[in-house]
Coordinates of C-alpha atoms in Angstrom, one line a residue:
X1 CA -48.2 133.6 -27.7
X2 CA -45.5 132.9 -30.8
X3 CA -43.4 131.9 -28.7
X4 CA -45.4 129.5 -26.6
X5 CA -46.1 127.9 -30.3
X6 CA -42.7 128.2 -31.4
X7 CA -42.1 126.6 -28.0
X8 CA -44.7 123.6 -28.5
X9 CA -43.0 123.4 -32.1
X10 CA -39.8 123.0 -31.0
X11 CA -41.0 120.3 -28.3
X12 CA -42.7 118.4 -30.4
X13 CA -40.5 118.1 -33.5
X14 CA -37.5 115.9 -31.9
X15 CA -40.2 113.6 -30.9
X16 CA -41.3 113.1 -34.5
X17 CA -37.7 112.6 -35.1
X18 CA -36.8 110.4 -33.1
X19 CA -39.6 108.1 -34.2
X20 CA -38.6 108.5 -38.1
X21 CA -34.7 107.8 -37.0
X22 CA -36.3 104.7 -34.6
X23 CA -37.8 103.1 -38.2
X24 CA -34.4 104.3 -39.9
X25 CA -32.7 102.4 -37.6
X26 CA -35.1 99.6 -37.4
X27 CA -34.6 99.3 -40.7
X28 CA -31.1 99.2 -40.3
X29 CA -30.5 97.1 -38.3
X30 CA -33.0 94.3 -38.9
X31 CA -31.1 92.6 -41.7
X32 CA -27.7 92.8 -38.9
X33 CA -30.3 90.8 -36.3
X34 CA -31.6 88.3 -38.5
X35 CA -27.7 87.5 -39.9
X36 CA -26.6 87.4 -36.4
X37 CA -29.6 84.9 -35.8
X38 CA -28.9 82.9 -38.7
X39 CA -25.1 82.9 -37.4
X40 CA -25.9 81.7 -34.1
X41 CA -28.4 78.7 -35.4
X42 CA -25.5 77.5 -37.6
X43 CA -23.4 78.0 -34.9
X44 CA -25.7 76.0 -32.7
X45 CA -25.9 73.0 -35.6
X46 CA -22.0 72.9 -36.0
X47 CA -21.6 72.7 -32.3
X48 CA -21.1 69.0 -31.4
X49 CA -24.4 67.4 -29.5
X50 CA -23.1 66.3 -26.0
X51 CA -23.6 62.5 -25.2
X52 CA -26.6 61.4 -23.5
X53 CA -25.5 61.0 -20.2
X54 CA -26.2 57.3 -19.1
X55 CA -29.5 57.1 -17.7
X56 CA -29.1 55.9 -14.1
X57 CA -31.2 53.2 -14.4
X58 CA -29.6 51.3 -16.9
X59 CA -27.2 49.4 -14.6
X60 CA -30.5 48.3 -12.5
X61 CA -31.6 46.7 -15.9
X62 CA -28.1 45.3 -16.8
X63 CA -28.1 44.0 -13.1
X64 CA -31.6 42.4 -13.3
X65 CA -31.0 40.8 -16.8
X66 CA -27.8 39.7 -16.0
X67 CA -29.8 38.1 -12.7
X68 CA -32.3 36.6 -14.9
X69 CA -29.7 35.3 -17.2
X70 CA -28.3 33.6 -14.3
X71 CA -31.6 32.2 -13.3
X72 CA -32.3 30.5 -17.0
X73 CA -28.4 28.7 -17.0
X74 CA -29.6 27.4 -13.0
X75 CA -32.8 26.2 -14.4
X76 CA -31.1 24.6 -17.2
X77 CA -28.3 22.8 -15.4
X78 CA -30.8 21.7 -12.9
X79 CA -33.1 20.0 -15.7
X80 CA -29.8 18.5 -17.4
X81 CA -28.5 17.6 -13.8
X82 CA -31.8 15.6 -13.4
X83 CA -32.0 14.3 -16.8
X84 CA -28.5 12.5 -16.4
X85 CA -29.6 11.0 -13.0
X86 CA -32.7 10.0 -15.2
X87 CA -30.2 8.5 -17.9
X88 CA -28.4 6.8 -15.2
X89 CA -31.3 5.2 -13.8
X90 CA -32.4 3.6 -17.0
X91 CA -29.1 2.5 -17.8
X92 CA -28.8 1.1 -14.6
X93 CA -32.0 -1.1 -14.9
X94 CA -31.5 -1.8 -18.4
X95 CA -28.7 -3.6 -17.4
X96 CA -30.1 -5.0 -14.5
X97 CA -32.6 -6.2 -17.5
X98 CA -29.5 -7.6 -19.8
X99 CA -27.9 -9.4 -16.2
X100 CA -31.7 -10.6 -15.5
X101 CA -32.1 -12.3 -18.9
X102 CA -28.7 -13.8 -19.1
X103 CA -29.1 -15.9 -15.5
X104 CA -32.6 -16.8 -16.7
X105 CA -30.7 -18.0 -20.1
X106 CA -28.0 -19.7 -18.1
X107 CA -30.5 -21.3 -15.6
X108 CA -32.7 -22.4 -18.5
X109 CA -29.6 -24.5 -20.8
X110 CA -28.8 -26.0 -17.4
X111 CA -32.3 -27.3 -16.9
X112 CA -32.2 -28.3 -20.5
X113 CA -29.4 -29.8 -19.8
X114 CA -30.0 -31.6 -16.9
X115 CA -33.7 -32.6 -18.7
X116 CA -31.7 -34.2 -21.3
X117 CA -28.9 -36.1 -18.6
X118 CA -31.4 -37.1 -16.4
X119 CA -34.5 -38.0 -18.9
X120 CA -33.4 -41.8 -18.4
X121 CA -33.2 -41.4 -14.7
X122 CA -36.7 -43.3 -13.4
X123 CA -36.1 -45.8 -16.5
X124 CA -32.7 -46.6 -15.1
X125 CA -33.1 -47.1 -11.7
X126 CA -35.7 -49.2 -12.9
X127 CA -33.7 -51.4 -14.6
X128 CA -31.2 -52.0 -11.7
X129 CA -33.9 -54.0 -9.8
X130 CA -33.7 -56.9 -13.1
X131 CA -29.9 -56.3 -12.5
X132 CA -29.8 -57.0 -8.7
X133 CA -32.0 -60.4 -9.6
X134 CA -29.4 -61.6 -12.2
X135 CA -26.7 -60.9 -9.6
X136 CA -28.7 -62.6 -7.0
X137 CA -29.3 -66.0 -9.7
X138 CA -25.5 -65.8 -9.9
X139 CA -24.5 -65.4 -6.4
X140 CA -26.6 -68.3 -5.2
X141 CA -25.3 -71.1 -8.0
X142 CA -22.4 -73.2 -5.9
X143 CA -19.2 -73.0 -7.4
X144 CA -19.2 -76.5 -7.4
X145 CA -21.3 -76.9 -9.7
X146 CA -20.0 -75.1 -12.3
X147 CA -17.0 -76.9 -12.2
X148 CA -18.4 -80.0 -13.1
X149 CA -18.9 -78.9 -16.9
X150 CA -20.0 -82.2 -18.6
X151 CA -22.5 -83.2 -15.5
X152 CA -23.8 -80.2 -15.1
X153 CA -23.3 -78.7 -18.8
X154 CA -26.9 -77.0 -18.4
X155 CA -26.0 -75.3 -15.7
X156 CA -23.4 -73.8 -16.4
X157 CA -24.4 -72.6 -19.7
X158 CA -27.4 -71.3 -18.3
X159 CA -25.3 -69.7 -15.6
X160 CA -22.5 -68.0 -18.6
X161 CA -26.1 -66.5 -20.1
X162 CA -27.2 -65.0 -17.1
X163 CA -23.8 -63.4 -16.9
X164 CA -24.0 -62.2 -20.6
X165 CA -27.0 -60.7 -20.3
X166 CA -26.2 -58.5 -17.2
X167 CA -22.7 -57.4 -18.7
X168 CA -24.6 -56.2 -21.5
X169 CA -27.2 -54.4 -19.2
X170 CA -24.3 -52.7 -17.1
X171 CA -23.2 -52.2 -20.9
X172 CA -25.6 -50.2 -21.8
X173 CA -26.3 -48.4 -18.7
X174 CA -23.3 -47.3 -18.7
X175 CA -23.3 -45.7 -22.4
X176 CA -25.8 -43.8 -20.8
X177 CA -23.7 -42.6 -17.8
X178 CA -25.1 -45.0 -15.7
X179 CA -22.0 -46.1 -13.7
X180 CA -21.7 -48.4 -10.6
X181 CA -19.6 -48.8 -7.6
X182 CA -19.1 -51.4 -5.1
X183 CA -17.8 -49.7 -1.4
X184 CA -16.2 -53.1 -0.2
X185 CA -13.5 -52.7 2.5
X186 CA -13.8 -49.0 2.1
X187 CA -15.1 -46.0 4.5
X188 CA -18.4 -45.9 5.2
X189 CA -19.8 -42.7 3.4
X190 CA -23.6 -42.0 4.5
X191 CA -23.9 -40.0 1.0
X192 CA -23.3 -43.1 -1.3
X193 CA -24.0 -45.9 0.9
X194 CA -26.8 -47.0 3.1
X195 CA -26.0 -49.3 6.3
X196 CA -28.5 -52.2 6.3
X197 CA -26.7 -53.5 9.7
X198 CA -23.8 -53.5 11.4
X199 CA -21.7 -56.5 13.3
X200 CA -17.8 -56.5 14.9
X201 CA -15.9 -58.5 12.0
X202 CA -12.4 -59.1 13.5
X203 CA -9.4 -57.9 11.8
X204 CA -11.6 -55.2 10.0
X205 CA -11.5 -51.9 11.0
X206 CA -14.5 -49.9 12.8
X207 CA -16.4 -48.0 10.4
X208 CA -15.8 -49.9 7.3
X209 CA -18.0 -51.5 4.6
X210 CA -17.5 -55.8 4.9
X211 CA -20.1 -56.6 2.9
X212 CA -22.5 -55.2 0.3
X213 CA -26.1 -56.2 -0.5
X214 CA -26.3 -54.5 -3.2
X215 CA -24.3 -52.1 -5.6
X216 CA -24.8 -48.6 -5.9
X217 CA -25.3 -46.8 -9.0
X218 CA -24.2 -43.1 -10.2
X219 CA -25.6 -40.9 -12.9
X220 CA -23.4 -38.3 -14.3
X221 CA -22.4 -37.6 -10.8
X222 CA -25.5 -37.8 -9.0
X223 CA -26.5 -41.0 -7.0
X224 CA -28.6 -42.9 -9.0
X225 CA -29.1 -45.7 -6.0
X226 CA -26.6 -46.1 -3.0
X227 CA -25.1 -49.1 -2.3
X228 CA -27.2 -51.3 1.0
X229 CA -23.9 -52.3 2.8
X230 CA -23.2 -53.7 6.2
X231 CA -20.5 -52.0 8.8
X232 CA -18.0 -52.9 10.9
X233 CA -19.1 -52.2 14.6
X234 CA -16.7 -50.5 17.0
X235 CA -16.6 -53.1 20.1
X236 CA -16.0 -50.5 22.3
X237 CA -19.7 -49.1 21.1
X238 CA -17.7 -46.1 19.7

């Protein structure tokens, strides 16, 4: 029986040693653990981070800013593209405008002009009708007479009046630009003259004035009256 004691004894007592060398050791070796802890966390903080890797999506978003980018500058050259045709267009018409209101300037001196060249025009061609009777009182007194100054003294002075008084008429006419012209023995011209009648007058040429009714008048270049002339006739009928 002792030794079944002893025997449990003996059993039992490196078990109870074992357990107070465990907590000896524990002990031991707790402040070793915790140092090689504290070793490996600074260890961990001195080693370098490693770099993010790039996110793969990041080029997508480069790619669809950079596209959008693009977009904006397309937008915006297309709104200065149609601005410029829009500057064009206005500057087109506004000098269309300036072109405009420079022929309606030129257009209006000239019918200022022309207002002011022609303003005697109906007064003038008034006047030649008293100018065609004084040629007419003239043209019918017989030479003649006129040369018989003591007989017919009267005459002739009333004759050299009538001639005074239509060179100062033509006179003043002509300060006006009132100018005439007499197409004897000259081309008939349907544009200054007008053919009262025509007759075959031999030795004159076909087609030519021989004798003139009346004068014809020009103002400032423009036919005022044209002459009332007779033409040769072609005897051929030509």
């Amino acid at each position: 029986m002792f030794r079944t004691i002893l025997s449990k004894a003996y059993y039992r007592a490196p078990t109870s040693l074992t357990a107070a060398s465990a907590g000896v050791l524990a002990r031991r070796a707790a402040p070793a653990a915790c140092a090689r802890r504290m070793y490996s966390e600074k260890a961990e903080e001195a080693q370098p981070k490693k770099e993010e890797e790039p996110s793969k999506d990041k080029p997508a978003d480069a790619t669809n800013a950079q596209a959008a980018g693009t977009g904006e500058i397309e937008k915006l050259k297309k709104s200065i593209a149609e601005k410029d045709a829009k500057i064009k267009e206005l500057k087109d018409a506004y000098l269309r405008s300036l072109a405009e209101a420079e022929n309606i300037r030129t257009r209006s001196k000239a019918e200022v002009d022309n207002t002011k060249s022609f303003a005697i025009q109906k007064f003038a061609k008034d006047l030649l009708d008293t100018v065609d009777i004084l040629e007419l009182a003239l043209k019918h007194v017989p030479k003649e007479h006129l040369e018989d100054k003591v007989t017919n003294k009267s005459l002739v002075d009333l004759f050299e009046g009538v001639g005074l008084t239509k060179s100062n008429l033509l006179r003043a006419l002509e300060r006006h630009g009132v100018e005439s012209f007499d197409p004897l023995d000259k081309p008939y011209d349907p544009n200054t003259t007008h053919a009262l009648y025509q007759a075959p007058v031999p030795g004159k040429t076909p087609g030519t004035v021989f004798a003139v009714e009346k004068r014809g008048y020009i103002l400032k270049g423009r036919v005022l009256r044209p002459a009332q002339v007779g033409v040769v006739l072609d005897p051929s009928g030509n």
